[in-house]
Tab-separated table of C-alpha atoms in Angstrom:
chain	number	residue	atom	x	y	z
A	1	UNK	CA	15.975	159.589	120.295
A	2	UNK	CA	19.451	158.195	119.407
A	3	UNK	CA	19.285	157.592	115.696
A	4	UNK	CA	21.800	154.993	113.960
A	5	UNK	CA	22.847	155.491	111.264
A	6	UNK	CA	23.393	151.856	108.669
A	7	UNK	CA	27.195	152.033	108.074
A	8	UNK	CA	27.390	152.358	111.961
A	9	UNK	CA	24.831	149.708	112.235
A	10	UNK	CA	27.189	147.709	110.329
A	11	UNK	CA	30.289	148.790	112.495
A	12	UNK	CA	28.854	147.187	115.759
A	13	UNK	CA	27.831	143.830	114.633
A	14	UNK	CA	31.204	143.682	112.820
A	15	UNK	CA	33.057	144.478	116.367
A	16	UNK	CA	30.579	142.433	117.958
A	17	UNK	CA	31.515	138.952	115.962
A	18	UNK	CA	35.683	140.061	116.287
A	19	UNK	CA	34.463	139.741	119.792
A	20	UNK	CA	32.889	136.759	119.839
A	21	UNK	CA	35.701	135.292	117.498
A	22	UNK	CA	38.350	136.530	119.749
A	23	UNK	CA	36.307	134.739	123.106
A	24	UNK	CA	35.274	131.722	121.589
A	25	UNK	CA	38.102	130.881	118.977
A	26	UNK	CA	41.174	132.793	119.082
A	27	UNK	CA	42.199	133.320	122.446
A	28	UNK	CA	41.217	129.635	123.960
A	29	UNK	CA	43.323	128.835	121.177
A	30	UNK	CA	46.354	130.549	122.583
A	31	UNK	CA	45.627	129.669	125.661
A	32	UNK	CA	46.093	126.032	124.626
A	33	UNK	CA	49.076	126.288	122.853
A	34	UNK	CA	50.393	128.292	125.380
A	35	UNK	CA	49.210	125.188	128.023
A	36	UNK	CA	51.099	123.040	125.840
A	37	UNK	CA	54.432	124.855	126.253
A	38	UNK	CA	55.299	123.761	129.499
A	39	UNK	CA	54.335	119.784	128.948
A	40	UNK	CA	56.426	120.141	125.717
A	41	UNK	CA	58.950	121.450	128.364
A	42	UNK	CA	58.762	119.216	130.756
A	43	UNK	CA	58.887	115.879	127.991
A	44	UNK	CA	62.504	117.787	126.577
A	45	UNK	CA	63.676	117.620	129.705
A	46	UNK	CA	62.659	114.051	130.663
A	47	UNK	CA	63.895	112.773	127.501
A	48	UNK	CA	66.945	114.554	127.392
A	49	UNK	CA	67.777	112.871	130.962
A	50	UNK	CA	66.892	109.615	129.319
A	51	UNK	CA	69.184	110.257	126.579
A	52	UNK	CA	72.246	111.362	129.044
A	53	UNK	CA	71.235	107.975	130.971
A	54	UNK	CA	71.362	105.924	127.856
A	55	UNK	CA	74.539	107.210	126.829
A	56	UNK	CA	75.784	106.801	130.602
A	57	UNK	CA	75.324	103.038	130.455
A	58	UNK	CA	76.599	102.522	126.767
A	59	UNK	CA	79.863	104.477	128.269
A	60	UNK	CA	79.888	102.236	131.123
A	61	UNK	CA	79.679	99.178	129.116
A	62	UNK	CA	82.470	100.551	126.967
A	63	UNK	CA	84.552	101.079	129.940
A	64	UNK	CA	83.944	97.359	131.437
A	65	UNK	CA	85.108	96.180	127.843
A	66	UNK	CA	88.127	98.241	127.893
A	67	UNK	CA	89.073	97.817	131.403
A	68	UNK	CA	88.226	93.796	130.663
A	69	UNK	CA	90.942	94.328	127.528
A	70	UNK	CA	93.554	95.933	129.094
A	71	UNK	CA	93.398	92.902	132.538
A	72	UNK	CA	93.724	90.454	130.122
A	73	UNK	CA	96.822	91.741	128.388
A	74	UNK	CA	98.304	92.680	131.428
A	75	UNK	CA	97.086	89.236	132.561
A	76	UNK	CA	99.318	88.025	129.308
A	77	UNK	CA	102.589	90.192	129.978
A	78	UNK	CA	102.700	88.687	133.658
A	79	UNK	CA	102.283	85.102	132.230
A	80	UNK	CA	105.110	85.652	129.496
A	81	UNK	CA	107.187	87.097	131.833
A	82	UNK	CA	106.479	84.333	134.260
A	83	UNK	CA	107.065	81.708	131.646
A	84	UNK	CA	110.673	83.175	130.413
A	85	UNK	CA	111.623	83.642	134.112
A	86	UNK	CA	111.313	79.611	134.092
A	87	UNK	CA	113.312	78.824	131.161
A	88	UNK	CA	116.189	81.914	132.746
A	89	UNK	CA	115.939	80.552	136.344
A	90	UNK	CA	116.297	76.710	135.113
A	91	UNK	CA	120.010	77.766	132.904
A	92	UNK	CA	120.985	80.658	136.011
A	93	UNK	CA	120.901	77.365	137.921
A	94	UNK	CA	122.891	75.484	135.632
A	95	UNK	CA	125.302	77.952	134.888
A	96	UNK	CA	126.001	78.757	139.022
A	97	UNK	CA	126.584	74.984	139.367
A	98	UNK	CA	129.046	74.685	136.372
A	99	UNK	CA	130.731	77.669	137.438
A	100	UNK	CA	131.044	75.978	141.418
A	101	UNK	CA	132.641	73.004	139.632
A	102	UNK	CA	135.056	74.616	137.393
A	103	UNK	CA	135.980	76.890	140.861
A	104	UNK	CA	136.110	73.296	142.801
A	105	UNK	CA	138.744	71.639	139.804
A	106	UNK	CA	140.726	75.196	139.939
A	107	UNK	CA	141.373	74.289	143.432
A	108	UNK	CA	141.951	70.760	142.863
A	109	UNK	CA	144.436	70.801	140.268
A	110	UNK	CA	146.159	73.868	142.801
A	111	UNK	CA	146.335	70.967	145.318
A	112	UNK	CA	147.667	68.432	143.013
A	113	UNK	CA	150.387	70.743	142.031
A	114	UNK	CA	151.691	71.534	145.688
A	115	UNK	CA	151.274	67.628	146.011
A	116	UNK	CA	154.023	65.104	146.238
A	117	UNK	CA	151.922	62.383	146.256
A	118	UNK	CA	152.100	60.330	142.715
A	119	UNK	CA	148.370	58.243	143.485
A	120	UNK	CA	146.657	61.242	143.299
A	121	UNK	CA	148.348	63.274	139.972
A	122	UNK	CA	147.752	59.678	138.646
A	123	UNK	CA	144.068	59.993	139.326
A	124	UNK	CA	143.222	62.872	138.246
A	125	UNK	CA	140.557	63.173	134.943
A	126	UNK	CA	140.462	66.320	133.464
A	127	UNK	CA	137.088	68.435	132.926
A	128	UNK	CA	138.154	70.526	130.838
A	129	UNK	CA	136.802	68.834	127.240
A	130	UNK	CA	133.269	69.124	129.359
A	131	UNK	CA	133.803	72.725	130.657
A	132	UNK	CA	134.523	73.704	126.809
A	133	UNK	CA	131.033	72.897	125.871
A	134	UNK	CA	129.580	76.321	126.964
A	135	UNK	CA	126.094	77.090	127.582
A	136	UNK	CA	123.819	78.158	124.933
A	137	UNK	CA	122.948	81.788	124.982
A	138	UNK	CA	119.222	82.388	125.059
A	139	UNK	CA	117.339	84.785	123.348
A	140	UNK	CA	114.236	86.046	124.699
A	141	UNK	CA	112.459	87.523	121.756
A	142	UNK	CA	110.904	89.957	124.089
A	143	UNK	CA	107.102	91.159	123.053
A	144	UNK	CA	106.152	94.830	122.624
A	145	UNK	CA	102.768	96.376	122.276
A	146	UNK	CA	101.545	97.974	119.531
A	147	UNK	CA	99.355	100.485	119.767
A	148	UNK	CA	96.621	101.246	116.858
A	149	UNK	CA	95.146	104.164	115.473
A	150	UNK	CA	92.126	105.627	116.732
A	151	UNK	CA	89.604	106.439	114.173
A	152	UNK	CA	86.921	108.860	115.735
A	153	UNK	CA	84.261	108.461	113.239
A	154	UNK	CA	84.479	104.457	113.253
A	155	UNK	CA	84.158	104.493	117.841
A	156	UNK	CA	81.347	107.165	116.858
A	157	UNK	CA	79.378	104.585	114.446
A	158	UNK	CA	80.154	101.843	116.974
A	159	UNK	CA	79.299	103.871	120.603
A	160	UNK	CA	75.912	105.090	118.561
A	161	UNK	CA	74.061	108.673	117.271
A	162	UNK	CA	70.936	110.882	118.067
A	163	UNK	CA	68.206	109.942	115.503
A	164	UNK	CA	66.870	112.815	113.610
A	165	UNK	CA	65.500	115.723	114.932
A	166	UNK	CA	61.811	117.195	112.982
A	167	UNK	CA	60.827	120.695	113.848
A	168	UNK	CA	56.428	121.253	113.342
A	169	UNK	CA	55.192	124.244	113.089
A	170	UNK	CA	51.140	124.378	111.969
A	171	UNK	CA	50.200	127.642	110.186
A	172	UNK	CA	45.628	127.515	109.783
A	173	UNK	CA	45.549	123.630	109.635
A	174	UNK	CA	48.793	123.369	107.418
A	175	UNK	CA	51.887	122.161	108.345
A	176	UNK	CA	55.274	123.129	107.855
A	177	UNK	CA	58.213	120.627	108.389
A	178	UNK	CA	61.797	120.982	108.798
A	179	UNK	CA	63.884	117.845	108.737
A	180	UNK	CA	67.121	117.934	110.680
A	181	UNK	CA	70.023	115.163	109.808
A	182	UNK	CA	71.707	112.534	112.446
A	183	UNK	CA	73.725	114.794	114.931
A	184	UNK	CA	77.224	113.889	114.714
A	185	UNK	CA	79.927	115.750	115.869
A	186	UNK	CA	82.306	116.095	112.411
A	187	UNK	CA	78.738	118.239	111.358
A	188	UNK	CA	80.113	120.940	113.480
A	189	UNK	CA	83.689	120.585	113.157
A	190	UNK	CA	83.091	120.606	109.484
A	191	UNK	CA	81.320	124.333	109.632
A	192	UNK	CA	84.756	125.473	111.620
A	193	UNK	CA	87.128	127.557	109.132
A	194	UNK	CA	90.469	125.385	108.942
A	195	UNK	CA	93.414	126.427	110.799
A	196	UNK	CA	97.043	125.321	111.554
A	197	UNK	CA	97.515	123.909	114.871
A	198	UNK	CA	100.932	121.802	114.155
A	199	UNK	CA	103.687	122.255	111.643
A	200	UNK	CA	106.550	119.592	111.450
A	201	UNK	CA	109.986	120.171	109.833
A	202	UNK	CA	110.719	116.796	107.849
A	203	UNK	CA	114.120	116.344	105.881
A	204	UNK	CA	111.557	114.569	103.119
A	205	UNK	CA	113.153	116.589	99.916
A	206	UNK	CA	110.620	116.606	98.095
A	207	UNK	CA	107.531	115.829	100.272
A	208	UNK	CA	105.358	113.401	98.411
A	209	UNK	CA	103.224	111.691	100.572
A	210	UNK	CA	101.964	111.960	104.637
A	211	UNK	CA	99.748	109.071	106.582
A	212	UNK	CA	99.052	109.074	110.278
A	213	UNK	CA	100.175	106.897	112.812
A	214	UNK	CA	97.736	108.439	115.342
A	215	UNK	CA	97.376	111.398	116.942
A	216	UNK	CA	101.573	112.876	117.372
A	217	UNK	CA	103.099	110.527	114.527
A	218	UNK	CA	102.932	109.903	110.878
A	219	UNK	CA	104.692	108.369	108.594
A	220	UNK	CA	105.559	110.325	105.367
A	221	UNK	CA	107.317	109.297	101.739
A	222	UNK	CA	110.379	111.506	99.851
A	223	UNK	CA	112.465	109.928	97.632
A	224	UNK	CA	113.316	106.411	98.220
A	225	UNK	CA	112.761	106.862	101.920
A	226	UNK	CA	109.611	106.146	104.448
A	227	UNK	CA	110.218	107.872	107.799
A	228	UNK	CA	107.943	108.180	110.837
A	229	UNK	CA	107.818	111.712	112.076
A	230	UNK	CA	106.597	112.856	115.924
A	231	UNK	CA	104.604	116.329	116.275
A	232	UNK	CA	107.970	117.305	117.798
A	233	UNK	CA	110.328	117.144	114.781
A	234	UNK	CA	111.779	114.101	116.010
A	235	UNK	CA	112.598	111.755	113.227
A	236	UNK	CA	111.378	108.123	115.077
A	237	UNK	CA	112.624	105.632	112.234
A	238	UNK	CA	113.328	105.552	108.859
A	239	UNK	CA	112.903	102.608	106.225
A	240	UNK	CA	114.704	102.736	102.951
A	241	UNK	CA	112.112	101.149	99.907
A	242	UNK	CA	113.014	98.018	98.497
A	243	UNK	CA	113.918	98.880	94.908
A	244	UNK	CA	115.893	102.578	96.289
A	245	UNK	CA	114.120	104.186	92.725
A	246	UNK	CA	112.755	107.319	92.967
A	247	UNK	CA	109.368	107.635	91.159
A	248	UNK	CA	109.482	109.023	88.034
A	249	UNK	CA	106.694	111.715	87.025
A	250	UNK	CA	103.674	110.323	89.608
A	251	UNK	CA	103.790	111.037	93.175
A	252	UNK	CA	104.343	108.220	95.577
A	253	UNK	CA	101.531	106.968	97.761
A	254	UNK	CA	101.483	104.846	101.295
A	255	UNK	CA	98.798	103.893	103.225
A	256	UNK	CA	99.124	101.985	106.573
A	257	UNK	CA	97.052	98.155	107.112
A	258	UNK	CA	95.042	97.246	110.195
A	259	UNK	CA	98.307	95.605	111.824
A	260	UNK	CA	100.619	99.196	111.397
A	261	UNK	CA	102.457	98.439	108.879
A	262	UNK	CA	103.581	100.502	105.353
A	263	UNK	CA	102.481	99.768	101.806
A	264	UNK	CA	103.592	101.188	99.012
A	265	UNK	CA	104.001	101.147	95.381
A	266	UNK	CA	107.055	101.103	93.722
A	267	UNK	CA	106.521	102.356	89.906
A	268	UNK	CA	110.083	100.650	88.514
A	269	UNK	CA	109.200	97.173	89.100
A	270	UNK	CA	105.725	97.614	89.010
A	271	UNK	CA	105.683	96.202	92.604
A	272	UNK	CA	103.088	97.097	95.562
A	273	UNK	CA	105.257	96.469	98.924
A	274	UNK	CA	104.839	95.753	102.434
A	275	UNK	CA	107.468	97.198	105.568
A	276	UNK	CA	107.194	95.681	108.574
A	277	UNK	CA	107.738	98.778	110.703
A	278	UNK	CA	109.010	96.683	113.674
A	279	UNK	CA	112.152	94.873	111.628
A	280	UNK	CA	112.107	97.302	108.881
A	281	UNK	CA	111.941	94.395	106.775
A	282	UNK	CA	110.375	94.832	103.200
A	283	UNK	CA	108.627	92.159	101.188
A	284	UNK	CA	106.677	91.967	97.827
A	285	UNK	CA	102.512	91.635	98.011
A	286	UNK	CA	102.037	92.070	94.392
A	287	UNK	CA	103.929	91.840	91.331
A	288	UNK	CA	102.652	92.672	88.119
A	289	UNK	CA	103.410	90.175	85.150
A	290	UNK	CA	101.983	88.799	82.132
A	291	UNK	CA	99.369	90.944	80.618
A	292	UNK	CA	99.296	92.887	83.682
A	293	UNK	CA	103.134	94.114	83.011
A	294	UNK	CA	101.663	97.103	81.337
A	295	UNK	CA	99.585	98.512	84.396
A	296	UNK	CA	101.855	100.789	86.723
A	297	UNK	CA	100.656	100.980	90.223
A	298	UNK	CA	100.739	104.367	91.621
A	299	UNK	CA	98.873	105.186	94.619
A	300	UNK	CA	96.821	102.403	97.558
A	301	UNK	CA	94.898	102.799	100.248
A	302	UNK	CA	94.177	100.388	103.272
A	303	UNK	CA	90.354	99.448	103.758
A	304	UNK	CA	88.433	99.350	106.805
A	305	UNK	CA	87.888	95.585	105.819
A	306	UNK	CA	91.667	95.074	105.301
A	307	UNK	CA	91.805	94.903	101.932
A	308	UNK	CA	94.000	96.998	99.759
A	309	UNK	CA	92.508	99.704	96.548
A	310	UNK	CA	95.549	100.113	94.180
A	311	UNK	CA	95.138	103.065	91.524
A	312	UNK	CA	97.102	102.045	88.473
A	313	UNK	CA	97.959	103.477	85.230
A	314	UNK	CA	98.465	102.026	82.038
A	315	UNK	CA	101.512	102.719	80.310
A	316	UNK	CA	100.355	102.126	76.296
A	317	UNK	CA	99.292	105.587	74.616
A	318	UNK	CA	95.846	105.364	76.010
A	319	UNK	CA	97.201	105.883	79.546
A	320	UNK	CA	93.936	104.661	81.128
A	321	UNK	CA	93.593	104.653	84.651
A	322	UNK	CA	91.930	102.075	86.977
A	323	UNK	CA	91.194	100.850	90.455
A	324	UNK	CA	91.650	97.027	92.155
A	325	UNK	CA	90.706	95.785	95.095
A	326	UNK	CA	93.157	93.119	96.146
A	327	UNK	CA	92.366	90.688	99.274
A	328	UNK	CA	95.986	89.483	100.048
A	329	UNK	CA	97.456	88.435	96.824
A	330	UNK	CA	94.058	87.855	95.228
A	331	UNK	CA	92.456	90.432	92.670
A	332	UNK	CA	88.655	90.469	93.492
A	333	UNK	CA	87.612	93.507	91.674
A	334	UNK	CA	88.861	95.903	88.856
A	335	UNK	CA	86.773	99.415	88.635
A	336	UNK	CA	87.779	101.411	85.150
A	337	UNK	CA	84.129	102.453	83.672
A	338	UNK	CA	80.889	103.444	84.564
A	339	UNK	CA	77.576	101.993	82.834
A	340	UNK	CA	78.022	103.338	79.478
A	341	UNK	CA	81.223	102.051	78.973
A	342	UNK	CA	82.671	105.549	79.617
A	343	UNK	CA	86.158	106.070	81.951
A	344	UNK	CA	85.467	107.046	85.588
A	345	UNK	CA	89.318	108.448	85.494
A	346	UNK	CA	91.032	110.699	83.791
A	347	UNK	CA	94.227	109.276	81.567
A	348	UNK	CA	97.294	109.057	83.776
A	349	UNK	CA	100.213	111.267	83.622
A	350	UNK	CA	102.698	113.783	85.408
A	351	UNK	CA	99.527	116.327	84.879
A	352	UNK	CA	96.956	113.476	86.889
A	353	UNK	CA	97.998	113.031	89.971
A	354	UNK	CA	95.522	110.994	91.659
A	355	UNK	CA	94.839	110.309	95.020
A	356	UNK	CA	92.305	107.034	96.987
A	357	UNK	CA	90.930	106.938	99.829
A	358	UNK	CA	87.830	104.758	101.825
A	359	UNK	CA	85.133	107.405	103.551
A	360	UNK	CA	82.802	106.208	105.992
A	361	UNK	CA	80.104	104.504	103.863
A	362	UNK	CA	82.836	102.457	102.484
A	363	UNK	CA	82.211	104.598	99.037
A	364	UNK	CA	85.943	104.917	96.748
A	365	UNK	CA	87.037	108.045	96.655
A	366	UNK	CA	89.139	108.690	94.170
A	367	UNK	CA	90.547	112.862	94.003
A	368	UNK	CA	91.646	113.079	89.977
A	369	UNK	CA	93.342	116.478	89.448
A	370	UNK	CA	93.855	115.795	85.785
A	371	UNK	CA	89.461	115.601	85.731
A	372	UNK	CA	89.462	118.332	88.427
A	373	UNK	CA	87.248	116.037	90.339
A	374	UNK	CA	86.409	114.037	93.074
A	375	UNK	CA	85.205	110.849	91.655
A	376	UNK	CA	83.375	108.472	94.424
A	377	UNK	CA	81.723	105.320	93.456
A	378	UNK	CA	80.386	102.604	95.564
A	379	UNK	CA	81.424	99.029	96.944
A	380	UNK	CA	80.662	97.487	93.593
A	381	UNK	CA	82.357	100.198	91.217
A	382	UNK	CA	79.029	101.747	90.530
A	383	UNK	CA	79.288	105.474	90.317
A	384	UNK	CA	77.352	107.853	92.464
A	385	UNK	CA	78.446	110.862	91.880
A	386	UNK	CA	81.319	113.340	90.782
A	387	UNK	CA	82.013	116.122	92.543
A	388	UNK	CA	83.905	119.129	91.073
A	389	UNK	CA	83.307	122.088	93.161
A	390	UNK	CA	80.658	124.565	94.473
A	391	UNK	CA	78.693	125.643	91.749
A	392	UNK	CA	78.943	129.382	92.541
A	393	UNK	CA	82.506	128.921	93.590
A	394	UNK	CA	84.597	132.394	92.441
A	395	UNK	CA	87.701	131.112	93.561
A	396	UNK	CA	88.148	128.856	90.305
A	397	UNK	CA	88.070	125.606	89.322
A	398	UNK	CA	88.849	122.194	91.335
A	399	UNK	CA	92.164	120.873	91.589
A	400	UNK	CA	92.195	117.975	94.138
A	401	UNK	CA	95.699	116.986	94.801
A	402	UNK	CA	95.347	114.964	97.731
C-alpha cells in the first residue's frame, strides 16, 4: 500500500490548482492578448494608410492653391506687359511717322535749294518750330516680384499635425498610461546637437545684429550700415541708416515686416525707422516726443500679425526697461510689470543687452542678459514664466544674448 504522506498531500492539490489556474485563467488569457496582436496590427496599418491618404489630399489641395497663385500672377505679368506694349506701340507709331516727315521736309527743302523756281521757295512753311516739340520719353515703372520668407512652423500649423499618441499597458486590472505630445517635426530637430553648416564673411565691423531674408540671404546691422548678405559672401545691397549715428553702448536691432522691408531703431533721435529695400529709401514710423522723449528705443521685432514690439529703455537713473506694441503709428499696448507691480526687465544698460522676439503661440519673448533670463509673457503682458536655465546645468549660469 502506497502511503502519503500530509505535506505531500498538500504538494499535489497545490500543483493540481497551478494547473487548473494555468488551463482555465492564465493561458486563455495569453492566448487572447496574443489574438489581439494581429487586429491591433492590422487597425495600425489601416489607419496609418488613412493618415498618408489624408495628408495626400490636404497636399493636393495645397498644390491646386499654389498652382491657382502662381496662373494668376503670371496671368497679371502677361496683362501688364500687354497693357505697356499698347501705350509703346501707340508713341513707336508716332515717332516712325514724325521721323518719315522730318525725312520727307529734308528732301523738300534739298529740292527747293537746287530750284530756280521763286513760287515754290515762296511757298514753303517751315516745320521746324513743330519738329522741336520732341516726344515725351516714357517711363515704364517696370514691376518686380518679391518673394517672401518661408516660415516652416507657420505652413506646418496651417497644412495640419498628428493628434496625440497614448500608449496602454494594463498590469492585474490597473492601468498604466503614457501620454505622448503632438508630433511635429522641430521635436526632432530640436533633440539634434547643433552644428555649423554655413559661415559668411561680412565686412559688418562690429557685427551687431543678423535677420533672414529666407533661406541663402539675410540682412545684418554694423555701424551705421544695413546690408543684405547671400550664403555666398556676396554683398547684395547695402542701405546707409537715416541718422549715420552709431549706437552708443546698446546693440542695434532690425527685424524685417510682412512686406520685406527693414526696421530699425535709431538710439540718437530716439527714432524707430523703416527702409524700403527696393528704393533704399528711409522714412520715420515713430518718433518719440513729449513725455515719451525720455524712453530710448533699442531693439523691435515684426509680429506675425504685422504689428511691431519695440524694447525701450528709459534714460532717468532708474533705467527701466519696457515693451510696446505699436499698430502703425498707434501705441496699443505698453508691458513693464507683472501683477505685483514688480519689473518683468532688468534696468537697461551696456551690461543688458536685450533681445525680442514672437514664438509660435504668439507669447513675447524677451532674452534679458542683464536678468540672465528668458522672460516670455503672453498677448496681454501677463507673465507665464521665466526661464533661466536647466536646473542641474554645470556649465554655469544663463546669459542670453540673442
Amino acid at each position: 500500500m502506497l502511503l502519503w504522506r500530509p505535506c505531500t498531500v498538500k504538494l499535489v492539490i497545490y500543483n493540481f490548482k497551478e494547473l487548473q489556474e494555468l488551463e482555465k485563467s492564465i493561458y486563455p488569457k495569453y492566448k487572447e492578448i496574443a489574438s489581439n496582436i494581429p487586429v491591433q496590427k492590422a487597425d495600425l496599418s489601416k489607419n496609418s494608410q488613412e493618415l498618408t491618404t489624408a495628408i495626400n489630399k490636404q497636399g493636393k489641395v495645397w498644390h491646386i492653391e499654389i498652382d491657382t497663385i502662381i496662373t494668376n500672377l503670371k496671368s497679371d505679368v502677361e496683362e501688364i506687359e500687354s497693357k505697356y506694349l499698347v501705350v509703346l506701340n501707340k508713341q513707336e507709331d508716332q515717332i516712325t511717322r514724325t521721323i518719315s516727315e522730318i525725312t520727307q521736309t529734308i528732301a523738300d527743302i534739298k529740292k527747293l535749294l537746287n530750284s530756280n523756281d521763286v513760287s515754290l521757295v515762296s511757298e514753303y512753311k517751315s516745320k521746324n518750330a513743330e519738329f522741336r516739340r520732341l516726344p515725351p520719353t516714357l517711363k515704364v515703372p517696370l514691376p518686380n516680384f518679391r518673394s517672401r520668407e518661408i516660415h516652416t512652423d507657420q505652413l506646418t500649423e496651417l497644412f495640419g499635425s498628428l493628434s496625440a499618441v497614448s500608449f496602454t499597458s494594463e498590469k492585474q486590472g490597473c492601468s498604466v498610461s503614457t501620454q505622448g505630445t503632438d508630433y511635429k517635426p522641430q521635436d526632432r530637430l530640436l533633440r539634434n546637437k547643433p552644428r555649423v553648416t554655413t559661415t559668411v564673411n561680412t565686412s559688418c565691423r562690429p557685427l551687431y545684429d543678423v535677420t533672414c531674408l529666407n533661406d541663402t540671404e539675410m540682412w545684418m546691422c554694423g555701424n551705421d550700415m544695413l546690408n543684405l548678405y547671400n550664403t555666398c559672401d556676396n554683398q547684395m545691397k547695402s542701405i546707409q541708416t537715416k541718422s549715420g549715428s552709431k549706437p552708443k553702448d546698446i546693440a542695434k536691432d532690425i527685424a524685417i515686416t510682412k512686406s520685406g522691408d527693414i526696421v530699425y531703431p535709431d538710439e540718437d533721435d530716439r527714432t524707430v525707422n523703416i527702409a524700403n529695400t527696393c528704393s533704399a529709401q528711409i522714412q520715420t514710423m515713430i518718433r518719440l516726443r513729449g513725455w515719451m522723449w525720455r524712453w530710448i528705443p533699442v531693439n523691435v521685432c515684426s509680429t506675425n500679425s504685422g504689428d511691431l514690439l519695440v524694447v525701450m529703455n528709459s534714460d532717468d537713473n532708474d533705467k527701466q526697461t519696457k515693451v510696446v506694441r505699436y499698430s502703425g503709428l498707434t501705441e496699443k499696448q505698453s508691458i513693464q510689470f507683472n501683477d505685483k507691480g514688480q519689473p518683468l526687465y532688468s534696468p537697461g544698460g551696456i551690461f543688458s543687452t536685450k533681445y525680442i522676439s514672437e514664438n509660435r503661440n504668439l507669447d513675447i519673448c524677451v532674452s534679458d542678459r542683464g536678468a540672465r533670463a528668458v522672460v516670455v509673457v503672453n498677448q496681454a503682458g501677463k507673465l507665464r514664466f521665466s526661464y533661466t536655465g536647466p536646473v542641474s546645468s554645470t556649465k554655469g549660469k544663463l546669459y542670453p544674448s540673442g
